[in-house]
Amino acid sequence: MMLSDRSPIVLDACCLLNISASGQFTSILESMPTQAVVTEVVRERELITLTCLQEQESQGKSNIIEFEQSIENELLVVVDFESEREEELFVNYVAEMKDDGESATLAIGVNRGWAIATDDKKAISFAKTESNSLKIFSTLDIIKNWADSNKVSQSQLREVLTAIRVQGRYIPHKNHPLLSWWEQSIQL
């Protein structure tokens, strides 16, 4: 599915981690045709996760700096709940999904009519039951958009996808619409 430029895209923690793991965080956010958004709940968790990764890898420190700079430069906008409805949706979604980040992402996406980006299969199937008009993107939609719009070389694309697989511990599920693109790009 092509990224649209109609509404902001609320990025879940899993997508943010994968984009961060790619080593091309800023470039990928810049390539998005619409505003990338993260909830305050995810921002807090993301900083904790990146801090833990920093202790494991030398790349972690630059990831935290890039993450914070992208917020300062408004490539990534942090939003919080703006209404009782969003807070109620969040509480209901947490009860159902047992995950604060995905629940906050979905509550804001559903209430504001914004697209979301997540790789979590449970969150995706739950989101589809909550709203049939909600646009749902994945890490691969965002990476493919970046690769296509920046005319990225095959070797750089393979490097980025490998970093996402290794550092982000991400592999698309067997029914992902971009699975063959991933497999072909990572093999080249």
Tab-separated table of C-alpha atoms in Angstrom:
chain	number	residue	atom	x	y	z
A	1	MET	CA	0.000	0.000	0.000
A	2	MET	CA	1.391	3.416	-0.948
A	3	LEU	CA	1.846	5.989	1.780
A	4	SER	CA	-0.714	8.742	1.329
A	5	ASP	CA	-0.206	12.423	1.927
A	6	ARG	CA	-3.742	12.981	3.225
A	7	SER	CA	-3.354	12.469	6.953
A	8	PRO	CA	-0.522	12.199	9.449
A	9	ILE	CA	0.737	8.681	10.211
A	10	VAL	CA	0.952	7.717	13.885
A	11	LEU	CA	3.989	5.447	14.257
A	12	ASP	CA	3.901	2.658	16.824
A	13	ALA	CA	6.992	1.728	18.848
A	14	CYS	CA	7.773	-1.337	16.707
A	15	CYS	CA	7.934	0.739	13.506
A	16	LEU	CA	9.967	3.457	15.204
A	17	LEU	CA	12.456	0.886	16.485
A	18	ASN	CA	12.791	-0.668	13.035
A	19	ILE	CA	13.280	2.715	11.368
A	20	SER	CA	15.821	3.603	14.040
A	21	ALA	CA	17.622	0.268	13.553
A	22	SER	CA	17.904	0.986	9.809
A	23	GLY	CA	20.628	3.580	10.319
A	24	GLN	CA	18.609	5.944	8.066
A	25	PHE	CA	16.151	7.337	10.619
A	26	THR	CA	16.208	10.984	9.504
A	27	SER	CA	16.291	10.212	5.790
A	28	ILE	CA	13.330	7.834	6.104
A	29	LEU	CA	11.234	10.359	8.063
A	30	GLU	CA	12.123	13.075	5.519
A	31	SER	CA	10.921	10.841	2.675
A	32	MET	CA	7.447	10.390	4.152
A	33	PRO	CA	4.827	12.298	2.122
A	34	THR	CA	2.950	13.245	5.287
A	35	GLN	CA	3.683	14.167	8.892
A	36	ALA	CA	5.109	11.374	11.042
A	37	VAL	CA	3.551	11.431	14.507
A	38	VAL	CA	4.299	9.551	17.708
A	39	THR	CA	2.201	9.449	20.859
A	40	GLU	CA	3.654	10.678	24.142
A	41	VAL	CA	3.223	7.119	25.502
A	42	VAL	CA	5.352	5.679	22.673
A	43	ARG	CA	7.929	8.487	22.874
A	44	GLU	CA	8.584	7.724	26.539
A	45	ARG	CA	8.858	3.989	25.900
A	46	GLU	CA	10.993	4.503	22.796
A	47	LEU	CA	13.566	6.533	24.719
A	48	ILE	CA	13.779	3.784	27.361
A	49	THR	CA	14.184	1.095	24.675
A	50	LEU	CA	16.808	3.094	22.780
A	51	THR	CA	18.660	3.700	26.048
A	52	CYS	CA	18.721	-0.067	26.677
A	53	LEU	CA	19.955	-0.675	23.131
A	54	GLN	CA	22.626	1.997	23.618
A	55	GLU	CA	24.086	-0.062	26.441
A	56	GLN	CA	24.299	-3.079	24.100
A	57	GLU	CA	25.557	-1.373	20.954
A	58	SER	CA	27.673	1.608	20.007
A	59	GLN	CA	25.004	2.714	17.509
A	60	GLY	CA	22.465	3.207	20.294
A	61	LYS	CA	23.733	6.649	21.330
A	62	SER	CA	23.447	8.081	17.816
A	63	ASN	CA	19.935	6.560	17.567
A	64	ILE	CA	18.816	8.464	20.681
A	65	ILE	CA	20.312	11.707	19.352
A	66	GLU	CA	18.642	11.216	15.949
A	67	PHE	CA	15.311	10.420	17.610
A	68	GLU	CA	15.457	13.553	19.782
A	69	GLN	CA	16.668	15.753	16.890
A	70	SER	CA	13.846	14.524	14.656
A	71	ILE	CA	11.390	15.715	17.331
A	72	GLU	CA	13.189	19.074	17.694
A	73	ASN	CA	13.139	19.523	13.897
A	74	GLU	CA	9.468	18.458	13.749
A	75	LEU	CA	10.155	15.564	11.389
A	76	LEU	CA	8.456	13.591	14.136
A	77	VAL	CA	5.673	15.342	16.062
A	78	VAL	CA	4.737	14.153	19.550
A	79	VAL	CA	1.007	14.192	20.338
A	80	ASP	CA	-0.901	13.372	23.488
A	81	PHE	CA	-4.550	12.635	24.206
A	82	GLU	CA	-6.678	15.705	23.483
A	83	SER	CA	-10.073	14.512	24.590
A	84	GLU	CA	-11.893	12.250	27.007
A	85	ARG	CA	-12.860	10.087	24.041
A	86	GLU	CA	-9.199	9.431	23.205
A	87	GLU	CA	-8.447	8.602	26.833
A	88	GLU	CA	-11.457	6.257	26.993
A	89	LEU	CA	-10.460	4.540	23.750
A	90	PHE	CA	-6.928	4.153	25.133
A	91	VAL	CA	-8.183	2.507	28.347
A	92	ASN	CA	-10.488	0.195	26.377
A	93	TYR	CA	-7.720	-0.738	23.930
A	94	VAL	CA	-5.233	-1.453	26.743
A	95	ALA	CA	-7.796	-3.814	28.292
A	96	GLU	CA	-8.093	-5.582	24.942
A	97	MET	CA	-4.501	-5.512	23.611
A	98	LYS	CA	-2.471	-5.286	26.864
A	99	ASP	CA	-0.014	-2.839	25.258
A	100	ASP	CA	0.121	0.876	26.084
A	101	GLY	CA	2.012	1.972	22.957
A	102	GLU	CA	-0.198	0.203	20.445
A	103	SER	CA	-3.307	1.274	22.369
A	104	ALA	CA	-2.297	4.955	22.404
A	105	THR	CA	-1.356	4.829	18.702
A	106	LEU	CA	-4.679	3.243	17.789
A	107	ALA	CA	-6.789	5.525	20.045
A	108	ILE	CA	-5.363	8.669	18.445
A	109	GLY	CA	-5.470	7.203	14.926
A	110	VAL	CA	-9.099	6.084	15.250
A	111	ASN	CA	-10.347	9.244	16.966
A	112	ARG	CA	-8.609	11.701	14.623
A	113	GLY	CA	-8.978	9.678	11.433
A	114	TRP	CA	-5.195	9.473	11.045
A	115	ALA	CA	-3.325	6.522	9.554
A	116	ILE	CA	-1.260	4.301	11.830
A	117	ALA	CA	1.929	2.306	11.277
A	118	THR	CA	2.449	-0.923	13.204
A	119	ASP	CA	3.874	-4.373	12.558
A	120	ASP	CA	2.033	-6.070	15.403
A	121	LYS	CA	-0.391	-8.652	13.954
A	122	LYS	CA	-2.699	-8.562	16.978
A	123	ALA	CA	-2.864	-4.754	16.864
A	124	ILE	CA	-3.541	-4.824	13.117
A	125	SER	CA	-6.428	-7.298	13.384
A	126	PHE	CA	-7.885	-5.441	16.386
A	127	ALA	CA	-7.569	-2.080	14.552
A	128	LYS	CA	-9.519	-3.499	11.606
A	129	THR	CA	-12.403	-4.379	13.928
A	130	GLU	CA	-12.397	-0.867	15.418
A	131	SER	CA	-12.429	1.083	12.164
A	132	ASN	CA	-12.908	-0.071	8.606
A	133	SER	CA	-11.648	3.249	7.227
A	134	LEU	CA	-8.383	3.323	9.213
A	135	LYS	CA	-5.297	3.172	6.988
A	136	ILE	CA	-2.703	0.803	8.439
A	137	PHE	CA	0.901	0.860	7.238
A	138	SER	CA	3.923	-1.234	8.212
A	139	THR	CA	7.668	-0.777	8.506
A	140	LEU	CA	8.031	-2.172	4.982
A	141	ASP	CA	5.540	0.327	3.503
A	142	ILE	CA	7.630	3.142	4.996
A	143	ILE	CA	10.984	1.635	3.927
A	144	LYS	CA	9.756	0.905	0.395
A	145	ASN	CA	8.475	4.484	0.108
A	146	TRP	CA	11.911	5.748	1.220
A	147	ALA	CA	13.770	3.437	-1.178
A	148	ASP	CA	11.549	4.395	-4.137
A	149	SER	CA	11.433	8.147	-3.482
A	150	ASN	CA	15.198	8.406	-2.830
A	151	LYS	CA	16.156	6.006	-5.633
A	152	VAL	CA	18.215	4.018	-3.131
A	153	SER	CA	20.789	1.592	-4.566
A	154	GLN	CA	20.166	-2.144	-4.169
A	155	SER	CA	23.243	-2.472	-1.939
A	156	GLN	CA	22.099	0.316	0.398
A	157	LEU	CA	18.584	-1.136	0.510
A	158	ARG	CA	19.976	-4.571	1.387
A	159	GLU	CA	22.127	-2.968	4.113
A	160	VAL	CA	19.107	-1.140	5.597
A	161	LEU	CA	16.834	-4.209	5.509
A	162	THR	CA	19.574	-6.351	7.061
A	163	ALA	CA	20.033	-3.800	9.861
A	164	ILE	CA	16.268	-3.836	10.479
A	165	ARG	CA	16.302	-7.647	10.544
A	166	VAL	CA	19.301	-7.863	12.891
A	167	GLN	CA	19.070	-4.812	15.188
A	168	GLY	CA	15.293	-4.451	14.961
A	169	ARG	CA	14.781	-8.228	15.092
A	170	TYR	CA	12.139	-7.773	12.403
A	171	ILE	CA	10.996	-10.274	9.811
A	172	PRO	CA	7.713	-9.660	7.935
A	173	HIS	CA	4.986	-12.230	8.541
A	174	LYS	CA	4.374	-14.817	5.828
A	175	ASN	CA	1.250	-13.029	4.504
A	176	HIS	CA	2.773	-9.544	4.354
A	177	PRO	CA	1.981	-7.942	0.961
A	178	LEU	CA	5.624	-6.796	0.620
A	179	LEU	CA	7.206	-10.106	1.687
A	180	SER	CA	8.482	-10.949	-1.814
A	181	TRP	CA	9.921	-7.413	-2.169
A	182	TRP	CA	11.706	-7.876	1.195
A	183	GLU	CA	13.051	-11.306	0.243
A	184	GLN	CA	14.195	-10.150	-3.175
A	185	SER	CA	15.806	-6.960	-1.810
A	186	ILE	CA	17.600	-8.652	1.057
A	187	GLN	CA	19.019	-11.420	-1.185
A	188	LEU	CA	20.515	-9.161	-3.876
